[in-house]
Protein backbone atom coordinates (compact mmCIF):
# COMPACT_ATOMS: atom_id res chain seq x y z
CA UNK A 1 121.63 97.32 116.72
CA UNK A 2 118.72 96.76 119.09
CA UNK A 3 117.19 94.20 116.75
CA UNK A 4 120.24 91.92 116.76
CA UNK A 5 120.81 92.22 120.53
CA UNK A 6 117.16 91.55 121.39
CA UNK A 7 117.00 88.71 118.87
CA UNK A 8 119.92 87.00 120.60
CA UNK A 9 118.36 87.58 124.00
CA UNK A 10 115.02 86.18 122.83
CA UNK A 11 116.76 82.92 121.89
CA UNK A 12 118.30 82.55 125.33
CA UNK A 13 116.49 80.06 127.56
CA UNK A 14 117.72 81.94 130.61
CA UNK A 15 116.25 85.23 129.39
CA UNK A 16 112.96 83.54 128.51
CA UNK A 17 112.87 82.00 131.98
CA UNK A 18 113.41 85.43 133.54
CA UNK A 19 110.63 86.97 131.46
CA UNK A 20 108.24 84.13 132.26
CA UNK A 21 109.11 84.53 135.95
CA UNK A 22 108.48 88.28 135.72
CA UNK A 23 105.03 87.62 134.28
CA UNK A 24 104.23 85.13 137.06
CA UNK A 25 105.47 87.63 139.67
CA UNK A 26 103.29 90.37 138.20
CA UNK A 27 100.23 88.12 138.45
CA UNK A 28 101.11 87.22 142.05
CA UNK A 29 101.63 90.92 142.81
CA UNK A 30 98.16 91.74 141.48
CA UNK A 31 96.61 88.98 143.55
CA UNK A 32 98.50 89.88 146.74
CA UNK A 33 98.16 93.66 146.56
CA UNK A 34 95.12 94.15 144.34
CA UNK A 35 92.79 91.41 145.60
CA UNK A 36 94.02 89.96 148.91
CA UNK A 37 95.31 93.34 150.04
CA UNK A 38 98.65 92.66 151.68
CA UNK A 39 99.96 95.83 153.40
CA UNK A 40 96.67 97.61 152.71
CA UNK A 41 95.12 99.72 155.47
CA UNK A 42 91.66 99.83 153.89
CA UNK A 43 89.11 97.22 152.85
CA UNK A 44 88.90 95.99 149.26
CA UNK A 45 86.61 98.10 147.04
CA UNK A 46 86.31 100.91 149.59
CA UNK A 47 85.85 103.34 146.69
CA UNK A 48 83.33 101.06 145.03
CA UNK A 49 81.25 101.27 148.20
CA UNK A 50 80.21 104.77 147.11
CA UNK A 51 79.15 103.48 143.69
CA UNK A 52 77.31 100.54 145.21
CA UNK A 53 75.36 102.83 147.53
CA UNK A 54 74.30 104.94 144.55
CA UNK A 55 73.23 101.80 142.70
CA UNK A 56 71.01 100.87 145.64
CA UNK A 57 69.47 104.36 145.44
CA UNK A 58 68.69 103.71 141.76
CA UNK A 59 66.92 100.47 142.63
CA UNK A 60 64.79 102.37 145.18
CA UNK A 61 64.01 105.04 142.57
CA UNK A 62 65.67 107.72 144.69
CA UNK A 63 68.32 110.22 143.61
CA UNK A 64 71.64 108.30 143.18
CA UNK A 65 73.57 111.57 143.48
CA UNK A 66 72.11 112.36 146.89
CA UNK A 67 74.93 110.83 148.98
CA UNK A 68 76.64 112.57 151.87
CA UNK A 69 79.27 115.24 151.24
CA UNK A 70 82.21 112.85 151.73
CA UNK A 71 80.87 110.22 149.33
CA UNK A 72 80.10 111.91 146.04
CA UNK A 73 78.80 109.90 143.07
CA UNK A 74 79.19 111.78 139.77
CA UNK A 75 79.08 109.19 136.98
CA UNK A 76 76.80 109.96 134.02
CA UNK A 77 73.54 108.00 133.60
CA UNK A 78 75.02 105.35 131.29
CA UNK A 79 77.14 103.93 134.12
CA UNK A 80 73.87 102.48 135.46
CA UNK A 81 74.39 99.76 132.83
CA UNK A 82 77.09 98.32 135.08
CA UNK A 83 75.88 99.59 138.42
CA UNK A 84 72.26 98.42 138.53
CA UNK A 85 73.06 94.70 137.97
CA UNK A 86 75.90 94.92 140.50
CA UNK A 87 73.64 96.63 143.06
CA UNK A 88 71.19 93.71 142.84
CA UNK A 89 73.82 91.57 144.58
CA UNK A 90 74.92 91.90 148.17
CA UNK A 91 78.04 94.04 148.57
CA UNK A 92 80.32 91.10 149.46
CA UNK A 93 79.58 89.41 146.11
CA UNK A 94 79.22 92.61 144.11
CA UNK A 95 82.71 93.93 144.89
CA UNK A 96 84.33 90.74 143.60
CA UNK A 97 82.18 90.88 140.46
CA UNK A 98 83.62 94.33 139.80
CA UNK A 99 87.12 92.97 140.49
CA UNK A 100 86.41 90.24 137.90
CA UNK A 101 85.28 92.91 135.42
CA UNK A 102 88.54 94.76 136.04
CA UNK A 103 90.55 91.57 135.47
CA UNK A 104 88.76 90.98 132.15
CA UNK A 105 89.65 94.59 131.25
CA UNK A 106 93.32 93.95 132.13
CA UNK A 107 93.40 90.92 129.83
CA UNK A 108 91.84 92.99 127.03
CA UNK A 109 94.43 95.73 127.53
CA UNK A 110 97.25 93.16 127.40
CA UNK A 111 95.80 91.57 124.26
CA UNK A 112 95.44 94.85 122.32
CA UNK A 113 98.82 96.14 123.53
CA UNK A 114 100.58 92.94 122.45
CA UNK A 115 98.90 92.97 119.05
CA UNK A 116 100.22 96.48 118.50
CA UNK A 117 103.74 95.76 119.72
CA UNK A 118 104.08 92.52 117.72
CA UNK A 119 102.84 94.26 114.58
CA UNK A 120 105.34 97.09 114.96
CA UNK A 121 108.26 94.96 116.19
CA UNK A 122 107.73 91.58 114.47
CA UNK A 123 111.24 90.28 115.14
CA UNK A 124 111.30 91.07 118.85
CA UNK A 125 107.58 91.27 119.47
CA UNK A 126 107.31 88.24 121.76
CA UNK A 127 109.98 89.51 124.15
CA UNK A 128 108.51 93.01 124.25
CA UNK A 129 105.02 91.60 124.69
CA UNK A 130 106.14 89.68 127.79
CA UNK A 131 107.78 92.82 129.18
CA UNK A 132 104.70 94.92 128.50
CA UNK A 133 102.27 92.31 129.86
CA UNK A 134 104.32 92.06 133.06
CA UNK A 135 104.17 95.83 133.48
CA UNK A 136 100.45 96.11 132.71
CA UNK A 137 99.52 93.40 135.21
CA UNK A 138 102.11 94.12 137.90
CA UNK A 139 102.34 97.91 138.07
CA UNK A 140 100.96 99.59 141.22
CA UNK A 141 98.29 101.58 139.35
CA UNK A 142 96.65 98.35 138.18
CA UNK A 143 96.66 96.88 141.68
CA UNK A 144 95.38 100.16 143.14
CA UNK A 145 92.48 100.34 140.68
CA UNK A 146 91.45 96.75 141.42
CA UNK A 147 91.76 97.22 145.19
CA UNK A 148 89.86 100.53 145.26
CA UNK A 149 87.08 99.20 143.08
CA UNK A 150 87.80 101.92 140.54
CA UNK A 151 86.74 101.86 136.88
CA UNK A 152 89.71 103.32 134.98
CA UNK A 153 90.73 99.88 133.70
CA UNK A 154 87.28 99.38 132.14
CA UNK A 155 87.57 102.84 130.58
CA UNK A 156 91.03 102.10 129.18
CA UNK A 157 89.99 98.75 127.74
CA UNK A 158 86.97 100.27 125.98
CA UNK A 159 88.96 103.19 124.53
CA UNK A 160 91.81 100.97 123.36
CA UNK A 161 89.24 98.65 121.81
CA UNK A 162 87.51 101.56 120.06
CA UNK A 163 90.82 102.81 118.63
CA UNK A 164 91.94 99.32 117.60
CA UNK A 165 88.73 98.45 115.77
CA UNK A 166 88.45 101.88 114.13
CA UNK A 167 91.60 100.97 112.18
CA UNK A 168 89.93 97.78 111.01
CA UNK A 169 86.94 99.77 109.67
CA UNK A 170 84.60 98.09 112.15
CA UNK A 171 82.59 101.24 112.83
CA UNK A 172 79.74 99.55 114.71
CA UNK A 173 82.00 97.91 117.30
CA UNK A 174 84.08 101.11 117.50
CA UNK A 175 80.97 103.20 118.17
CA UNK A 176 79.72 100.81 120.86
CA UNK A 177 83.05 100.81 122.68
CA UNK A 178 83.32 104.59 122.35
CA UNK A 179 79.82 104.92 123.82
CA UNK A 180 80.82 102.69 126.73
CA UNK A 181 83.88 104.85 127.41
CA UNK A 182 81.67 107.93 127.89
CA UNK A 183 81.01 106.90 131.50
CA UNK A 184 84.28 108.76 132.24
CA UNK A 185 83.86 111.81 129.99
CA UNK A 186 86.86 113.63 131.44
CA UNK A 187 89.13 110.94 129.97
CA UNK A 188 87.21 110.00 126.81
CA UNK A 189 86.47 113.59 125.72
CA UNK A 190 89.46 113.97 123.40
CA UNK A 191 88.73 110.73 121.57
CA UNK A 192 85.21 112.02 120.87
CA UNK A 193 86.77 115.26 119.61
CA UNK A 194 89.06 113.23 117.34
CA UNK A 195 86.23 111.26 115.73
CA UNK A 196 84.25 114.51 115.38
CA UNK A 197 87.18 116.08 113.51
CA UNK A 198 87.33 112.95 111.37
CA UNK A 199 83.62 113.50 110.67
CA UNK A 200 83.03 109.86 111.33
CA UNK A 201 79.33 110.28 111.95
CA UNK A 202 78.52 106.57 111.98
CA UNK A 203 80.84 106.00 114.93
CA UNK A 204 79.56 109.08 116.78
CA UNK A 205 75.87 108.27 116.22
CA UNK A 206 76.47 104.68 117.33
CA UNK A 207 78.20 105.94 120.48
CA UNK A 208 75.25 108.25 121.22
CA UNK A 209 72.77 105.40 120.76
CA UNK A 210 74.98 103.23 123.00
CA UNK A 211 74.95 105.95 125.68
CA UNK A 212 71.16 106.02 125.81
CA UNK A 213 70.80 102.23 125.63
CA UNK A 214 73.19 101.94 128.58
CA UNK A 215 71.08 104.54 130.40
CA UNK A 216 67.99 102.32 130.15
CA UNK A 217 67.27 102.27 133.88
CA UNK A 218 67.30 106.04 134.63
CA UNK A 219 65.50 106.61 131.30
CA UNK A 220 62.66 104.40 132.52
CA UNK A 221 62.56 105.63 136.11
CA UNK A 222 63.43 109.33 135.65
CA UNK A 223 63.05 110.25 131.99
CA UNK A 224 65.77 111.73 129.74
CA UNK A 225 65.53 115.35 130.92
CA UNK A 226 65.45 114.58 134.64
CA UNK A 227 68.29 112.04 134.48
CA UNK A 228 70.56 114.58 132.76
CA UNK A 229 69.52 117.37 135.14
CA UNK A 230 70.31 115.24 138.20
CA UNK A 231 73.71 114.27 136.80
CA UNK A 232 74.74 117.83 135.90
CA UNK A 233 73.30 119.65 138.94
CA UNK A 234 73.61 117.11 141.75
CA UNK A 235 76.38 114.85 140.45
CA UNK A 236 78.92 117.13 138.81
CA UNK A 237 77.91 120.12 140.92
CA UNK A 238 78.79 118.30 144.15
CA UNK A 239 81.77 116.39 142.77
CA UNK A 240 83.73 119.51 141.82
CA UNK A 241 83.45 120.95 145.33
CA UNK A 242 85.04 118.02 147.19
CA UNK A 243 88.61 118.65 148.40
CA UNK A 244 90.13 115.61 146.66
CA UNK A 245 88.68 116.76 143.32
CA UNK A 246 89.74 120.43 143.29
CA UNK A 247 92.81 121.79 141.51
CA UNK A 248 95.85 121.59 143.73
CA UNK A 249 94.82 118.36 145.43
CA UNK A 250 97.62 115.80 145.54
CA UNK A 251 95.29 113.32 143.81
CA UNK A 252 94.26 115.61 140.92
CA UNK A 253 96.73 115.46 138.05
CA UNK A 254 97.77 117.89 135.35
CA UNK A 255 99.45 121.25 134.85
CA UNK A 256 96.61 123.29 136.39
CA UNK A 257 96.67 121.22 139.58
CA UNK A 258 100.46 121.37 139.80
CA UNK A 259 100.51 125.17 139.44
CA UNK A 260 97.68 125.63 141.93
CA UNK A 261 99.55 123.52 144.47
CA UNK A 262 102.50 125.91 144.02
CA UNK A 263 100.27 128.87 144.84
CA UNK A 264 99.82 129.98 141.22
CA UNK A 265 96.08 130.35 140.73
CA UNK A 266 95.26 129.21 137.19
CA UNK A 267 91.95 128.08 135.70
CA UNK A 268 91.29 124.71 134.15
CA UNK A 269 93.25 124.13 130.93
CA UNK A 270 90.70 121.83 129.28
CA UNK A 271 90.43 124.22 126.32
CA UNK A 272 94.19 123.86 125.80
CA UNK A 273 93.75 120.07 125.70
CA UNK A 274 91.05 120.37 123.04
CA UNK A 275 93.14 122.84 120.98
CA UNK A 276 96.16 120.52 121.13
CA UNK A 277 93.92 117.69 119.91
CA UNK A 278 92.80 119.83 116.98
CA UNK A 279 96.45 120.65 116.23
CA UNK A 280 97.36 116.96 116.39
CA UNK A 281 94.53 116.16 113.99
CA UNK A 282 95.65 118.86 111.53
CA UNK A 283 99.13 117.30 111.40
CA UNK A 284 97.91 113.69 111.82
CA UNK A 285 99.60 112.52 108.61
CA UNK A 286 102.96 113.34 110.20
CA UNK A 287 102.32 110.78 112.95
CA UNK A 288 101.97 107.03 112.97
CA UNK A 289 98.30 106.11 113.62
CA UNK A 290 98.93 103.76 116.56
CA UNK A 291 100.67 106.55 118.49
CA UNK A 292 97.68 108.88 118.45
CA UNK A 293 95.68 107.28 121.28
CA UNK A 294 98.65 107.35 123.65
CA UNK A 295 99.31 111.00 122.80
CA UNK A 296 95.64 111.83 123.43
CA UNK A 297 95.85 110.20 126.86
CA UNK A 298 99.02 112.18 127.55
CA UNK A 299 97.21 115.41 126.65
CA UNK A 300 94.20 114.44 128.77
CA UNK A 301 96.23 113.73 131.89
CA UNK A 302 98.30 116.88 131.41
CA UNK A 303 95.69 119.48 130.44
CA UNK A 304 92.15 118.10 130.82
CA UNK A 305 91.45 116.11 133.98
CA UNK A 306 92.22 112.97 135.92
CA UNK A 307 93.22 111.46 139.23
CA UNK A 308 96.46 109.69 140.10
CA UNK A 309 94.91 106.24 139.65
CA UNK A 310 94.09 107.26 136.05
CA UNK A 311 97.79 107.06 135.20
CA UNK A 312 97.02 103.47 134.21
CA UNK A 313 95.80 105.08 130.96
CA UNK A 314 99.41 105.82 129.99
CA UNK A 315 99.87 102.21 128.87
CA UNK A 316 99.35 103.05 125.13
CA UNK A 317 101.99 105.79 125.45
CA UNK A 318 104.44 103.37 127.09
CA UNK A 319 103.66 100.70 124.47
CA UNK A 320 104.53 103.19 121.71
CA UNK A 321 107.89 103.99 123.30
CA UNK A 322 108.64 100.30 123.74
CA UNK A 323 107.97 99.74 120.04
CA UNK A 324 110.33 102.55 119.05
CA UNK A 325 113.27 100.96 120.86
CA UNK A 326 113.52 98.84 117.71
CA UNK A 327 115.27 101.67 115.87
CA UNK A 328 116.17 103.98 118.75
CA UNK A 329 118.12 101.98 121.34
CA UNK A 330 118.71 105.12 123.42
CA UNK A 331 115.07 104.86 124.48
CA UNK A 332 116.10 101.89 126.64
CA UNK A 333 117.71 104.51 128.90
CA UNK A 334 114.73 106.84 128.97
CA UNK A 335 111.88 104.33 129.25
CA UNK A 336 112.89 102.47 132.46
CA UNK A 337 113.90 105.74 134.13
CA UNK A 338 110.58 107.44 133.38
CA UNK A 339 108.57 104.38 134.40
CA UNK A 340 110.47 104.24 137.68
CA UNK A 341 109.67 107.91 138.34
CA UNK A 342 106.04 107.26 137.42
CA UNK A 343 105.51 104.41 139.87
CA UNK A 344 107.44 105.80 142.87
CA UNK A 345 104.89 105.68 145.73
CA UNK A 346 103.52 109.12 146.49
CA UNK A 347 103.79 108.56 150.25
CA UNK A 348 107.58 108.79 149.92
CA UNK A 349 107.21 112.27 148.44
CA UNK A 350 104.46 113.48 150.77
CA UNK A 351 106.76 113.22 153.80
CA UNK A 352 108.71 116.21 152.40
CA UNK A 353 105.59 118.38 152.95
CA UNK A 354 106.17 120.36 149.74
CA UNK A 355 102.77 120.31 147.91
CA UNK A 356 104.08 121.02 144.43
CA UNK A 357 106.43 118.00 144.60
CA UNK A 358 103.36 115.76 144.90
CA UNK A 359 102.76 116.54 141.22
CA UNK A 360 106.11 115.36 139.87
CA UNK A 361 104.32 112.81 137.69
CA UNK A 362 102.88 115.61 135.56
CA UNK A 363 106.42 116.30 134.33
CA UNK A 364 106.99 112.58 133.75
CA UNK A 365 103.84 112.36 131.60
CA UNK A 366 104.97 115.43 129.67
CA UNK A 367 108.36 113.79 129.01
CA UNK A 368 106.74 110.53 127.88
CA UNK A 369 104.45 112.42 125.52
CA UNK A 370 107.28 114.46 123.99
CA UNK A 371 109.38 111.33 123.43
CA UNK A 372 106.51 109.58 121.63
CA UNK A 373 105.74 112.67 119.53
CA UNK A 374 109.38 113.07 118.46
CA UNK A 375 109.76 109.33 117.75
CA UNK A 376 106.53 109.23 115.74
CA UNK A 377 107.52 112.28 113.68
CA UNK A 378 110.99 110.84 113.04
CA UNK A 379 109.71 107.46 111.88
CA UNK A 380 106.97 108.97 109.72
CA UNK A 381 109.56 111.07 107.89
CA UNK A 382 111.84 108.04 107.60
CA UNK A 383 109.05 105.95 106.07
CA UNK A 384 108.18 108.79 103.69
CA UNK A 385 111.81 109.06 102.58
CA UNK A 386 112.02 105.30 101.98
CA UNK A 387 108.85 105.41 99.87
CA UNK A 388 110.23 108.29 97.82
CA UNK A 389 113.43 106.32 97.19
CA UNK A 390 111.42 103.35 95.96
CA UNK A 391 109.45 105.59 93.63
């Protein structure tokens, strides 16, 4: 049913004009709110200022993790690959270089997402690709990441690239991109666990080599033992004590944070996230391969760790649901509703002064993940039944 309706819509000049206009509007939105900063109360790259300061410390051969208590730098040593060259520039130029790097990441995310959607929905792929590209570019999480000078878009692009090329048996490129993604270990952890379970040692060894090659500067100036000691003791040790990074904070996502905000003191559920990944791997043949990365991100942002700006990493999950509308038209009711709930500005909820409500997105992510899991299981069984009929 969906196929015929969408096919007719895709042939309509009016519909194509609307979709093209939506894409243009999303680009304008990114420029206005992510770069120019309309209606923003802070300066562009205010978060990047912390990273830049740490990069300047590296260039002076002083401890990059020795910032003041309100400006904690906690990235692992391999992030110096990006940070040292950027810190060589003055801040005014450097912040726009990072913005350019984020824009390149956005284009990569759009490219990989569209390849996946077109492959899975060949008849209606162009229409869905325009819809998805408009969302990726124009959603508030993208603009917020660019404006803050955050790095989640770079992380997402590298992980999507690693997953995409792993299915083309390009292990070297996969390993390099996986190694790059390790600069945010709280989000890339489960993908490392997945390749470990796959016993894909070539990819893992390549990622380890990439990590150390990216850490060239602290390796030279501090040595391998000292650079890791500084990161673990001074970086992570300080980072986990800051108010905006503790469980229960309105900016920390996941079940643990939601429960802590409700006054239910629970520990971190990272182990649960790892166990669910192992369970997913055990039953991996029951799922379609291109759904796995989105499910892993859903598990990460529900049980492992993340901040609200990291919700940009749900794009693979949303892309999977969009693809499944091909055979499950009822998803057209669920998908827009859940996306709307996801992007509602938090400031509208904060005015209610009920801390646990600030974590409503955790339930939205859970719903998105369940829908993708059920859809993937259903279509895998359907494909298996069709193959058995042929045989």
